[in-house]
Short mmCIF file of C-alpha atoms in Angstrom, two decimals:
data_model
loop_
_atom_site.label_atom_id
_atom_site.label_comp_id
_atom_site.label_asym_id
_atom_site.label_seq_id
_atom_site.Cartn_x
_atom_site.Cartn_y
_atom_site.Cartn_z
CA MET A 1253 -2.11 7.04 22.75
CA ALA A 1254 -1.19 8.48 19.12
CA THR A 1255 -4.11 7.29 17.88
CA TYR A 1256 -6.12 9.22 20.53
CA PHE A 1257 -4.20 11.96 20.87
CA ILE A 1258 -3.93 13.18 17.00
CA ALA A 1259 -7.32 12.55 16.49
CA GLY A 1260 -8.66 14.71 19.42
CA LEU A 1261 -6.16 17.48 17.98
CA LYS A 1262 -7.72 17.18 14.77
CA LYS A 1263 -11.32 17.71 16.17
CA LEU A 1264 -10.05 20.44 18.49
CA LEU A 1265 -8.79 22.31 15.57
CA ASN A 1266 -12.05 21.68 13.61
CA SER A 1267 -14.73 24.36 14.42
CA ASP A 1268 -17.46 21.98 12.50
CA TRP A 1269 -16.56 19.47 15.16
CA ILE A 1270 -16.73 21.79 18.34
CA LEU A 1271 -20.01 23.37 17.33
CA GLY A 1272 -21.66 19.79 16.60
CA TYR A 1273 -22.15 19.79 12.72
CA CYS A 1274 -20.38 16.60 12.05
CA LYS A 1275 -22.35 13.65 13.33
CA PRO A 1276 -25.25 15.06 15.18
CA GLU A 1277 -27.64 12.20 13.58
CA ILE A 1278 -26.42 9.50 15.86
CA ALA A 1279 -27.47 10.99 19.14
CA ALA A 1280 -30.72 9.33 18.27
CA HIS A 1281 -28.91 5.80 18.76
CA TRP A 1282 -30.19 3.57 21.21
CA VAL A 1283 -26.78 3.68 23.21
CA PHE A 1284 -27.53 7.11 24.46
CA VAL A 1285 -30.82 6.01 25.97
CA PRO A 1286 -29.30 6.62 29.68
CA PHE A 1287 -28.33 10.07 28.77
CA ARG A 1288 -31.86 11.09 27.42
CA LEU A 1289 -32.95 10.89 31.09
CA LEU A 1290 -31.55 14.36 31.51
CA LEU A 1291 -30.34 15.80 28.18
CA THR A 1292 -32.37 16.05 25.03
CA GLU A 1293 -30.78 14.90 21.43
CA GLN A 1294 -29.14 18.05 20.69
CA GLN A 1295 -27.48 18.52 24.18
CA ILE A 1296 -26.13 14.85 23.72
CA SER A 1297 -25.04 15.54 20.40
CA GLN A 1298 -23.09 18.62 21.68
CA PHE A 1299 -21.72 17.68 25.01
CA ILE A 1300 -21.50 14.00 24.98
CA ILE A 1301 -20.49 13.24 21.03
CA HIS A 1302 -18.58 16.04 20.25
CA LEU A 1303 -17.17 17.85 23.08
CA GLY A 1304 -16.87 14.29 25.12
CA GLY A 1305 -15.03 12.70 22.08
CA VAL A 1306 -12.36 15.71 21.93
CA ILE A 1307 -11.96 15.11 25.82
CA ILE A 1308 -11.60 11.08 25.50
CA ASP A 1309 -9.22 11.64 22.70
CA LEU A 1310 -6.85 14.28 24.15
CA SER A 1311 -6.95 12.58 27.66
CA MET A 1312 -7.32 9.02 27.72
CA GLY A 1313 -3.58 8.58 26.25
CA PHE A 1314 -1.89 10.26 29.11
CA LEU A 1315 -4.00 8.45 31.49
CA LEU A 1316 -3.20 5.24 30.17
CA PHE A 1317 0.68 5.90 31.30
CA PHE A 1318 0.22 5.84 34.90
CA ASP A 1319 -0.93 3.12 37.22
CA LYS A 1320 -3.18 4.84 39.35
CA THR A 1321 -5.62 6.48 36.29
CA ARG A 1322 -5.06 3.45 33.82
CA LYS A 1323 -8.03 1.60 35.17
CA ILE A 1324 -9.99 4.62 34.74
CA ALA A 1325 -8.82 4.78 31.20
CA PHE A 1326 -9.95 1.23 30.85
CA PHE A 1327 -12.93 1.96 31.81
CA PHE A 1328 -13.73 5.23 29.73
CA LEU A 1329 -12.07 3.39 26.24
CA THR A 1330 -13.68 -0.02 26.57
CA LEU A 1331 -17.09 1.75 27.13
CA PHE A 1332 -16.10 4.40 23.92
CA ASN A 1333 -15.22 1.63 21.56
CA MET A 1334 -18.05 -0.61 22.66
CA MET A 1335 -20.21 2.51 21.57
CA ASN A 1336 -18.50 3.19 18.22
CA TYR A 1337 -18.55 -0.50 17.20
CA GLN A 1338 -22.44 -0.59 18.07
CA ILE A 1339 -23.26 2.79 16.02
CA PHE A 1340 -20.78 2.15 13.12
CA HIS A 1341 -20.85 -1.44 12.77
CA GLU A 1342 -23.38 -1.14 9.76
CA ILE A 1343 -21.24 1.18 8.06
CA GLY A 1344 -18.16 -1.18 8.02
CA ILE A 1345 -16.33 -0.05 10.95
CA GLY A 1346 -15.09 -3.76 11.26
CA ILE A 1347 -12.91 -5.04 13.89
CA PHE A 1348 -11.06 -1.38 14.69
CA PRO A 1349 -12.75 -0.72 18.20
CA TRP A 1350 -11.89 -4.36 19.36
CA CYS A 1351 -8.40 -3.74 18.18
CA LEU A 1352 -8.12 -0.46 20.02
CA VAL A 1353 -9.61 -2.57 23.27
CA ALA A 1354 -6.87 -5.08 22.73
CA THR A 1355 -3.86 -2.79 22.38
CA MET A 1356 -5.01 -1.06 25.88
CA LEU A 1357 -2.91 -4.15 27.23
CA PHE A 1358 0.25 -2.58 26.04
CA PHE A 1359 0.15 -0.07 28.55
CA CYS A 1360 0.19 -2.17 31.37
CA ARG A 1361 3.30 -3.28 33.24
CA SER A 1362 5.58 -5.73 31.13
CA ASP A 1363 5.18 -8.38 33.78
CA TRP A 1364 1.59 -8.64 33.60
CA PRO A 1365 1.66 -11.94 31.46
CA ARG A 1366 4.14 -13.54 33.92
CA LYS A 1367 1.92 -12.77 36.66
CA CYS A 1368 -1.11 -14.39 34.98
CA PHE A 1369 0.94 -17.44 34.32
CA GLN A 1370 2.08 -17.57 37.71
CA THR A 1371 -1.62 -18.13 38.92
CA PHE A 1372 -1.26 -21.43 37.05
CA PRO A 1373 -0.24 -24.53 38.99
CA ALA A 1374 3.28 -25.73 38.87
CA SER A 1375 2.58 -28.92 36.55
CA MET A 1376 1.61 -26.15 33.79
CA SER A 1377 4.86 -24.22 33.89
CA SER A 1378 6.47 -26.10 30.77
CA PRO A 1379 3.68 -25.09 28.13
CA ALA A 1380 3.79 -21.39 29.82
CA PRO A 1381 7.38 -20.16 29.42
CA LEU A 1382 6.47 -16.94 30.95
CA TYR A 1383 6.07 -18.57 34.15
CA HIS A 1384 10.07 -18.11 34.56
CA GLU A 1385 12.04 -15.34 35.50
CA LEU A 1386 12.91 -13.13 32.59
CA GLN A 1387 16.37 -12.47 31.53
CA ALA A 1388 18.54 -9.64 31.08
CA SER A 1389 18.99 -8.68 27.19
CA ASP A 1390 22.33 -8.41 25.29
CA HIS A 1391 21.27 -5.47 23.93
CA CYS A 1392 20.65 -3.55 27.23
CA LEU A 1393 22.89 -0.44 28.01
CA TYR A 1394 22.04 -0.33 31.48
CA SER A 1395 22.44 -3.15 33.99
CA LYS A 1396 19.59 -3.71 36.49
CA GLU A 1397 22.02 -2.82 39.34
CA TYR A 1398 22.76 0.55 37.55
CA VAL A 1399 19.20 1.64 37.06
CA LYS A 1400 17.95 0.29 40.40
CA PRO A 1401 20.59 -0.83 42.72
CA GLU A 1402 19.69 -2.67 45.71
CA ASP A 1403 22.54 -0.68 47.54
CA LYS A 1404 21.32 2.38 48.65
CA VAL A 1405 24.65 3.96 49.21
CA PHE A 1406 25.98 3.28 46.15
CA GLN A 1407 22.70 4.73 44.52
CA ALA A 1408 23.38 7.92 46.70
CA ARG A 1409 26.89 8.06 45.47
CA THR A 1410 25.91 7.48 41.85
CA VAL A 1411 23.75 10.49 42.16
CA ALA A 1412 26.15 12.87 44.08
CA LEU A 1413 28.94 12.38 41.52
CA GLY A 1414 26.49 12.75 38.91
CA ALA A 1415 27.49 9.57 37.05
CA THR A 1416 25.26 9.08 33.72
CA THR A 1417 27.50 7.05 31.60
CA PRO A 1418 26.26 3.50 31.16
CA PRO A 1419 28.23 0.25 31.74
CA THR A 1420 28.33 -0.41 28.09
CA LYS A 1421 28.49 1.83 25.04
CA ALA A 1422 25.96 2.04 22.45
CA ARG A 1423 26.71 0.11 19.38
CA THR A 1424 25.51 -0.04 15.61
CA TYR A 1425 22.41 -1.64 16.80
CA HIS A 1426 21.34 0.94 19.09
CA ARG A 1427 21.97 3.82 16.92
CA LEU A 1428 20.04 2.04 13.97
CA VAL A 1429 17.03 1.27 16.47
CA SER A 1430 17.33 4.96 17.68
CA VAL A 1431 17.10 6.21 13.93
CA VAL A 1432 14.51 3.89 12.61
CA THR A 1433 12.19 4.97 16.12
CA GLY A 1434 13.03 8.50 15.30
CA ALA A 1435 11.74 8.30 11.87
CA TYR A 1436 8.75 6.32 12.48
CA ILE A 1437 7.78 9.24 15.32
CA LEU A 1438 8.31 11.97 12.82
CA LEU A 1439 6.24 10.03 10.11
CA GLN A 1440 3.16 10.00 12.51
CA CYS A 1441 3.56 13.25 13.29
CA PHE A 1442 3.64 14.06 9.68
CA LEU A 1443 0.81 12.24 8.29
CA PRO A 1444 -2.07 13.70 10.38
CA TYR A 1445 -1.13 17.19 8.54
CA SER A 1446 0.09 16.10 5.18
CA HIS A 1447 -2.93 17.95 3.51
CA GLY A 1448 -0.87 20.83 2.88
CA ILE A 1449 1.58 18.95 0.88
CA THR A 1450 -0.82 16.54 -0.91
CA LYS A 1451 -2.64 19.39 -2.32
CA GLY A 1452 -4.17 17.46 -5.30
CA ASN A 1453 -6.16 15.23 -3.25
CA ASN A 1454 -8.03 18.12 -1.17
CA LEU A 1455 -11.47 18.87 -1.88
CA PHE A 1456 -13.02 21.40 0.47
CA GLY A 1457 -9.89 21.53 2.41
CA MET A 1458 -9.93 17.86 3.28
CA GLY A 1459 -7.78 15.28 1.31
CA MET A 1460 -8.02 11.57 1.53
CA TYR A 1461 -7.75 9.87 4.78
CA LEU A 1462 -4.07 8.43 4.43
CA TYR A 1463 -3.75 7.92 8.22
CA SER A 1464 -4.62 11.31 9.09
CA TRP A 1465 -7.16 10.59 11.28
CA ASP A 1466 -9.97 13.11 9.92
CA MET A 1467 -12.62 9.99 10.78
CA PHE A 1468 -16.14 11.33 10.74
CA ILE A 1469 -14.91 14.95 10.98
CA PRO A 1470 -16.00 15.73 7.03
CA GLU A 1471 -19.82 14.58 7.00
CA ASN A 1472 -20.68 14.67 3.48
CA THR A 1473 -24.56 14.63 1.81
CA ILE A 1474 -24.46 13.86 -1.46
CA GLN A 1475 -27.43 15.12 -3.32
CA HIS A 1476 -26.63 14.83 -7.17
CA ILE A 1477 -24.07 13.25 -9.56
CA ARG A 1478 -24.02 13.92 -13.19
CA VAL A 1479 -21.42 12.35 -15.91
CA GLN A 1480 -21.48 13.64 -19.34
CA TYR A 1481 -19.41 12.33 -22.06
CA VAL A 1482 -19.07 13.95 -25.48
CA ASN A 1483 -17.61 12.03 -28.80
CA LYS A 1484 -15.09 14.33 -29.99
CA ASN A 1485 -15.23 12.90 -33.73
CA THR A 1486 -19.03 13.10 -33.79
CA ARG A 1487 -19.98 15.52 -31.20
CA GLU A 1488 -22.69 13.30 -29.92
CA SER A 1489 -23.10 13.56 -26.09
CA GLY A 1490 -24.66 11.46 -23.67
CA TYR A 1491 -24.86 10.63 -19.79
CA LEU A 1492 -23.25 7.76 -17.91
CA TYR A 1493 -24.67 6.19 -15.02
CA PRO A 1494 -22.22 7.34 -12.21
CA GLY A 1495 -21.71 3.81 -10.96
CA ALA A 1496 -20.54 2.41 -14.22
CA TRP A 1497 -17.74 0.20 -14.18
CA VAL A 1498 -16.83 0.63 -10.34
CA SER A 1499 -18.26 -1.02 -7.32
CA ASP A 1500 -19.27 2.20 -5.60
CA LYS A 1501 -19.45 6.01 -5.93
CA ARG A 1502 -16.25 6.96 -3.36
CA TRP A 1503 -14.83 8.17 -6.51
CA ILE A 1504 -16.52 11.43 -6.09
CA LEU A 1505 -15.08 12.22 -3.19
CA HIS A 1506 -11.42 13.55 -4.29
CA PRO A 1507 -9.94 14.88 -7.64
CA THR A 1508 -7.30 12.28 -7.65
CA THR A 1509 -10.10 9.57 -7.60
CA VAL A 1510 -12.43 11.62 -10.13
CA LYS A 1511 -9.07 11.84 -12.59
CA GLN A 1512 -8.70 7.84 -12.03
CA TYR A 1513 -12.74 7.25 -12.64
CA VAL A 1514 -12.44 9.45 -15.92
CA THR A 1515 -9.51 7.45 -17.03
CA CYS A 1516 -11.14 4.11 -16.33
CA VAL A 1517 -14.16 5.27 -18.37
CA THR A 1518 -12.05 6.65 -21.25
CA ARG A 1519 -10.71 3.26 -21.69
CA HIS A 1520 -13.79 1.60 -21.23
CA MET A 1521 -15.48 3.82 -23.97
CA LYS A 1522 -12.96 2.54 -26.59
CA LYS A 1523 -15.04 -0.81 -26.77
CA TYR A 1524 -17.94 1.16 -27.91
CA ASN A 1525 -15.97 2.72 -30.67
CA ILE A 1526 -15.46 6.09 -28.98
CA ASP A 1527 -11.88 6.60 -29.40
CA SER A 1528 -11.80 10.54 -28.26
CA VAL A 1529 -14.15 11.46 -25.80
CA GLU A 1530 -14.52 14.39 -23.05
CA ILE A 1531 -15.88 13.94 -19.63
CA TYR A 1532 -17.68 16.63 -17.66
CA VAL A 1533 -18.53 15.80 -13.78
CA ASP A 1534 -21.21 17.64 -11.90
CA VAL A 1535 -20.90 16.74 -8.33
CA TRP A 1536 -23.39 18.29 -5.76
CA ARG A 1537 -22.48 17.73 -2.07
CA SER A 1538 -22.96 19.45 1.31
CA LEU A 1539 -20.35 19.41 4.09
CA ASN A 1540 -21.32 19.36 7.62
CA ARG A 1541 -24.93 20.68 7.28
CA ARG A 1542 -24.04 23.61 4.92
CA PHE A 1543 -25.72 24.54 1.47
CA ILE A 1544 -25.28 21.73 -0.92
CA GLN A 1545 -23.15 22.89 -3.50
CA ARG A 1546 -21.10 21.77 -6.89
CA SER A 1547 -17.79 20.07 -6.10
CA TYR A 1548 -16.07 20.49 -9.61
CA ASP A 1549 -16.24 22.57 -12.13
CA PRO A 1550 -18.68 20.87 -14.90
CA LYS A 1551 -17.50 22.99 -17.49
CA VAL A 1552 -13.51 21.62 -17.51
CA ASP A 1553 -12.97 18.26 -19.38
CA VAL A 1554 -11.83 16.15 -16.83
CA VAL A 1555 -9.69 13.94 -19.25
CA THR A 1556 -7.50 16.84 -20.66
CA ALA A 1557 -7.55 18.47 -17.26
CA ASN A 1558 -4.22 19.32 -15.53
CA TRP A 1559 -3.94 17.11 -11.90
CA ASN A 1560 -0.64 16.86 -9.98
CA LEU A 1561 -0.40 15.27 -6.44
CA PHE A 1562 1.43 18.44 -4.63
CA ARG A 1563 -0.37 21.15 -6.33
CA GLU A 1564 -3.94 22.80 -6.19
CA THR A 1565 -6.49 21.26 -8.45
CA THR A 1566 -7.66 24.23 -10.67
CA TRP A 1567 -10.99 22.59 -11.61
CA VAL A 1568 -12.16 21.83 -7.83
CA MET A 1569 -14.76 24.42 -6.87
CA PRO A 1570 -13.91 26.35 -3.67
CA LEU A 1571 -16.30 25.66 -0.26
CA LEU A 1572 -18.72 28.37 0.05
CA ASP A 1573 -17.33 28.63 3.93
CA ASN A 1574 -18.68 32.22 4.24
CA LEU A 1575 -22.13 30.82 4.31
CA SER A 1576 -21.77 28.80 6.98
CA TYR A 1577 -23.53 31.07 9.35
CA TRP A 1578 -26.68 30.04 7.91
CA ARG A 1579 -26.48 26.53 9.47
CA PRO A 1580 -28.77 27.21 12.25
CA LYS A 1581 -31.04 29.08 10.03
CA LEU A 1582 -31.41 26.08 7.88
CA LEU A 1583 -32.11 23.71 10.70
CA GLU A 1584 -34.79 25.75 11.95
CA ILE A 1585 -36.54 26.17 8.52
CA GLU A 1586 -35.99 22.37 8.20
CA ARG A 1587 -37.94 21.77 11.29
CA GLN A 1588 -40.73 24.19 10.58
CA VAL A 1589 -41.25 22.12 7.17
CA TRP A 1590 -41.11 18.79 8.78
CA GLU A 1591 -43.80 20.02 11.25
CA SER A 1592 -45.79 21.60 8.44
CA SER A 1593 -46.03 18.05 6.82
CA ASN A 1594 -44.68 14.73 7.44
CA HIS A 1595 -44.23 14.21 3.89
CA ALA A 1596 -42.58 17.76 3.37
CA GLN A 1597 -38.68 17.67 2.70
CA VAL A 1598 -36.66 20.91 1.95
CA THR A 1599 -33.12 20.80 0.22
CA PHE A 1600 -30.96 24.03 0.81
CA VAL A 1601 -28.52 24.97 -2.69
CA ALA A 1602 -25.88 27.44 -3.10
CA ASP A 1603 -24.59 28.00 -6.54
CA PHE A 1604 -21.71 30.30 -7.86
CA PRO A 1605 -22.51 33.24 -10.04
CA GLY A 1606 -22.89 32.77 -13.78
CA PHE A 1607 -23.80 29.03 -12.96
CA TYR A 1608 -27.07 26.96 -13.38
CA LEU A 1609 -28.41 23.83 -12.35
CA LYS A 1610 -30.39 21.49 -14.41
CA ASN A 1611 -32.98 19.77 -12.16
CA PHE A 1612 -35.99 17.46 -12.80
CA VAL A 1613 -39.09 17.09 -10.58
CA HIS A 1614 -40.62 13.38 -10.39
CA GLU A 1615 -44.46 12.91 -10.89
CA ASP A 1616 -44.81 12.01 -6.88
CA PHE A 1617 -43.77 15.63 -5.97
CA THR A 1618 -46.69 17.45 -7.50
CA ASN A 1619 -46.09 20.38 -4.79
CA THR A 1620 -42.73 21.66 -5.56
CA SER A 1621 -41.73 25.07 -4.99
CA ILE A 1622 -38.33 27.22 -5.17
CA THR A 1623 -37.41 29.97 -2.72
CA VAL A 1624 -34.71 32.18 -2.72
CA LEU A 1625 -32.94 33.14 0.41
CA GLN A 1626 -29.85 35.09 -1.06
CA GLY A 1627 -28.82 36.58 -4.20
CA ALA A 1628 -30.57 36.49 -7.53
CA VAL A 1629 -31.67 33.63 -9.88
CA LYS A 1630 -33.65 32.88 -13.03
CA VAL A 1631 -35.86 30.07 -13.39
CA TYR A 1632 -36.26 28.66 -16.74
CA THR A 1633 -39.22 26.15 -17.26
CA ALA A 1634 -41.09 24.97 -20.72
CA GLU A 1635 -43.87 27.55 -19.68
CA LYS A 1636 -42.13 30.56 -18.60
CA ASN A 1637 -38.94 32.24 -17.37
CA THR A 1638 -39.04 33.83 -13.64
CA THR A 1639 -36.43 36.18 -12.01
CA LEU A 1640 -36.57 35.59 -8.36
CA THR A 1641 -34.84 37.53 -5.61
CA GLU A 1642 -34.57 37.44 -1.79
CA GLY A 1643 -37.54 36.11 -0.41
CA ASN A 1644 -39.43 35.42 -3.76
CA ARG A 1645 -41.01 32.23 -4.27
CA VAL A 1646 -42.24 30.09 -7.47
CA GLN A 1647 -43.97 26.94 -8.08
CA LEU A 1648 -42.20 24.36 -10.14
CA PRO A 1649 -44.02 22.23 -12.61
CA PHE A 1650 -43.66 18.26 -12.09
CA ASN A 1651 -42.48 15.54 -14.32
CA LYS A 1652 -40.66 17.99 -16.27
CA PHE A 1653 -36.97 19.59 -16.12
CA HIS A 1654 -36.60 23.11 -15.07
CA VAL A 1655 -33.14 25.21 -14.75
CA VAL A 1656 -31.85 27.46 -12.18
CA GLN A 1657 -29.10 30.07 -13.01
CA THR A 1658 -27.71 32.35 -10.80
CA ILE A 1659 -27.46 35.81 -11.91
CA SER A 1660 -26.33 37.93 -9.10
CA ASP A 1661 -22.65 38.84 -8.59
CA GLU A 1662 -22.54 36.95 -5.31
CA PRO A 1663 -23.36 33.42 -4.58
CA SER A 1664 -27.00 32.83 -4.54
CA CYS A 1665 -28.78 30.46 -1.87
CA TYR A 1666 -32.11 29.13 -2.46
CA MET A 1667 -34.33 26.08 -1.09
CA TYR A 1668 -36.58 23.45 -2.55
CA ILE A 1669 -39.43 22.60 -0.52
CA TYR A 1670 -41.49 19.54 -2.15
CA VAL A 1671 -44.28 17.21 -0.85
CA ASN A 1672 -44.52 13.85 -1.82
CA THR A 1673 -47.94 13.86 -2.56
CA THR A 1674 -48.12 10.12 -3.69
CA GLY A 1675 -46.91 8.96 -0.80
CA GLU A 1676 -49.10 11.29 1.45
CA GLU A 1677 -52.07 9.55 -0.26
CA PHE A 1678 -50.41 5.92 0.30
CA GLN A 1679 -50.29 6.86 3.89
CA ARG A 1680 -53.80 7.92 4.08
CA ASN A 1681 -55.08 4.72 2.23
CA VAL A 1682 -52.95 2.68 4.59
CA SER A 1683 -54.39 4.21 7.79
CA LEU A 1684 -58.24 3.69 6.39
CA TYR A 1685 -56.89 0.36 5.42
CA GLU A 1686 -55.99 -0.74 8.83
CA GLU A 1687 -59.08 0.97 10.35
CA ILE A 1688 -61.21 -1.23 7.97
CA LEU A 1689 -59.43 -4.22 9.55
CA ASN A 1690 -59.81 -3.46 12.84
CA GLN A 1691 -63.41 -2.70 12.46
CA THR A 1692 -63.86 -6.09 11.03
CA ASN A 1693 -61.80 -7.97 13.55
CA SER A 1694 -64.08 -6.43 15.96
CA GLN A 1695 -67.09 -7.45 14.13
CA LYS A 1696 -68.41 -4.11 13.71
CA GLU A 1697 -70.71 -3.26 11.12
CA ILE A 1698 -69.21 -0.64 8.54
CA LYS A 1699 -70.74 0.82 5.41
CA VAL A 1700 -68.21 -0.32 2.51
CA ASN A 1701 -68.60 2.64 -0.26
CA GLN A 1702 -67.06 2.13 -3.87
CA THR A 1703 -63.80 4.16 -2.60
CA LEU A 1704 -63.35 1.54 0.51
CA GLY A 1705 -63.93 -1.13 -1.43
CA GLU A 1706 -61.10 -0.35 -4.08
CA ILE A 1707 -58.59 0.15 -0.81
CA LEU A 1708 -59.93 -3.12 0.58
CA ASN A 1709 -59.79 -5.30 -2.51
CA GLY A 1710 -57.59 -3.34 -4.66
CA GLU A 1711 -53.98 -4.26 -6.17
CA GLN A 1712 -52.31 -2.46 -3.51
CA SER A 1713 -53.90 -4.32 -0.68
CA PRO A 1714 -50.73 -6.57 0.09
CA MET A 1715 -48.52 -3.43 -0.09
CA TYR A 1716 -50.75 -1.98 2.63
CA ARG A 1717 -50.75 -5.16 4.59
CA GLN A 1718 -46.74 -4.72 4.57
CA ALA A 1719 -46.71 -1.01 5.27
CA ILE A 1720 -49.14 -1.73 8.64
CA LEU A 1721 -46.49 -4.80 9.42
CA ASN A 1722 -43.63 -2.22 9.18
CA ARG A 1723 -45.41 0.24 11.34
CA GLN A 1724 -45.93 -2.22 13.95
CA ILE A 1725 -42.27 -3.31 13.85
CA GLN A 1726 -41.17 0.28 14.32
CA ASP A 1727 -43.51 0.53 17.30
CA GLN A 1728 -42.11 -2.32 19.06
CA GLU A 1729 -38.64 -1.20 18.55
CA LYS A 1730 -39.50 2.25 19.90
CA GLU A 1731 -40.93 0.46 22.88
CA MET A 1732 -38.04 -1.93 23.56
CA THR A 1733 -36.25 -1.37 26.91
CA LEU A 1734 -32.37 -0.85 27.00
CA TRP A 1735 -32.00 -4.37 28.25
CA GLU A 1736 -34.12 -5.84 25.42
CA ARG A 1737 -31.85 -3.74 22.76
CA PHE A 1738 -28.79 -5.08 24.47
CA LYS A 1739 -30.12 -8.47 24.17
CA TRP A 1740 -31.04 -8.11 20.54
CA THR A 1741 -27.57 -6.52 19.86
CA MET A 1742 -25.76 -9.41 21.23
CA LYS A 1743 -27.84 -11.80 19.52
CA ASN A 1744 -26.96 -9.83 16.31
CA ASN A 1745 -23.54 -9.71 16.87
CA HIS A 1746 -23.34 -13.60 17.70
CA ARG A 1747 -25.15 -14.34 14.49
CA LEU A 1748 -22.31 -12.06 12.52
CA PHE A 1749 -19.65 -13.82 14.23
CA ARG A 1750 -20.88 -17.29 13.55
CA ARG A 1751 -21.21 -16.32 9.81
CA GLY A 1752 -17.53 -14.91 10.04
CA CYS A 1753 -16.23 -18.00 11.46
CA LYS A 1754 -17.89 -20.21 8.90
CA THR A 1755 -16.71 -17.79 6.11
CA LEU A 1756 -13.15 -18.10 7.32
CA PHE A 1757 -13.81 -21.83 7.51
CA GLY A 1758 -14.76 -22.05 4.01
CA GLY A 1759 -11.94 -20.21 2.62
CA LEU A 1760 -9.15 -22.00 4.56
CA ARG A 1761 -10.98 -25.20 3.40
CA SER A 1762 -11.13 -23.84 -0.12
CA ILE A 1763 -7.39 -23.03 0.03
CA VAL A 1764 -6.12 -26.54 0.99
CA THR A 1765 -8.74 -28.74 -0.91
CA GLY A 1766 -8.61 -26.52 -4.06
CA ARG A 1767 -12.35 -26.57 -4.06
CA ILE A 1768 -15.24 -23.86 -4.16
#
């Protein structure tokens, strides 16, 4: 019950979840196909996923307590957890939904296993010990006759006299169990709100999970990571691959892991004869569809920076929450840009006064521009320097670096609009290649000029075939019925289960035999 109820409280107190900005993209998943008969994807995200998730979390725990509502809770919780498994199993949610389904049995009457075993034949009573009647425990304070007496007169007399003293007195065992149970309940009530104490973990107001049940409430989009090192002895500087010496990039999510990563890098740098080093971390990310902004101060050497678990980290940049009202406008701009061209993309950036962003435009994006939405910036390129205010726009050179510095007294907001001209040309060639193949298969006479000949017989023709095949697969997936999707999912789950069993069997055999 606590799992659902606390998760519901955390969602209810989070405005981003109530407004539907945390997980809107999952509304496009196939499990919501039945809801699309009546609702749009935006309505599914708002009412089914976000508001529906809060209602389920807050109510299901209480519905499990009562016999008349338990079946309703079983139905909705099973459906809820199985949908979660289908949506999130690719990102490693594991057996968590299955465990929640299994623990629902704890809310049933305590004699449900005995009733199951009582349906077995009498010959199976020995291997099924729960078939026999339960015996009273020696630790019970109240006897069965005292709690539920058969004698109605005795019960009425007990109630009239107000007799509340149990037949036996509490012993040390009972007091110890009470203390442990009370401490466990207090711990479960404390952990979800421990961010106010463990301030050293907090970033953008959210700390590490640590049983806080903030699952999927903070939705982070990582845009850019830069790790710069400076040799203190020679003042030589360079950049490190963010994934160096770590298995993934999750270390950027919290100040405590950033500090640990920097400590690890410092230790490894000694192998390259760099004994004294400064490390500067610059991470750009977006929280729940806000502007992309920097998370840490790029001017602070994290190696020597102070960090304490119980104090706020001074080199963490604050969340620009006062710009949250832009989010509906950003979604509208993004929709308009997408409608203008399938190969056009937009990135929204916000930065603090006096800071700058150094960026590189790839050669594939020959049509890239920057437009200021709020504040003022100065754009430095190799050719010229341009000052932009609200509504101004400038074209950026490709295959070159540029710098965008905020010169206004307030945070600046601007957006990149870039078109992948290489991808656009590739898709045109794919469509033309497919048209040529269709005409050839239909035995139509076509006139192949030099350009068409290069497309048909060029080095990229295998890539065109693969692109056509991928497009056909995507079209087939879109046309799949709900029943076909369900069968495909069950087949995939069966494959994953078989692979898991084989891996488990192989691991156990390796442990027993000592061979790999």
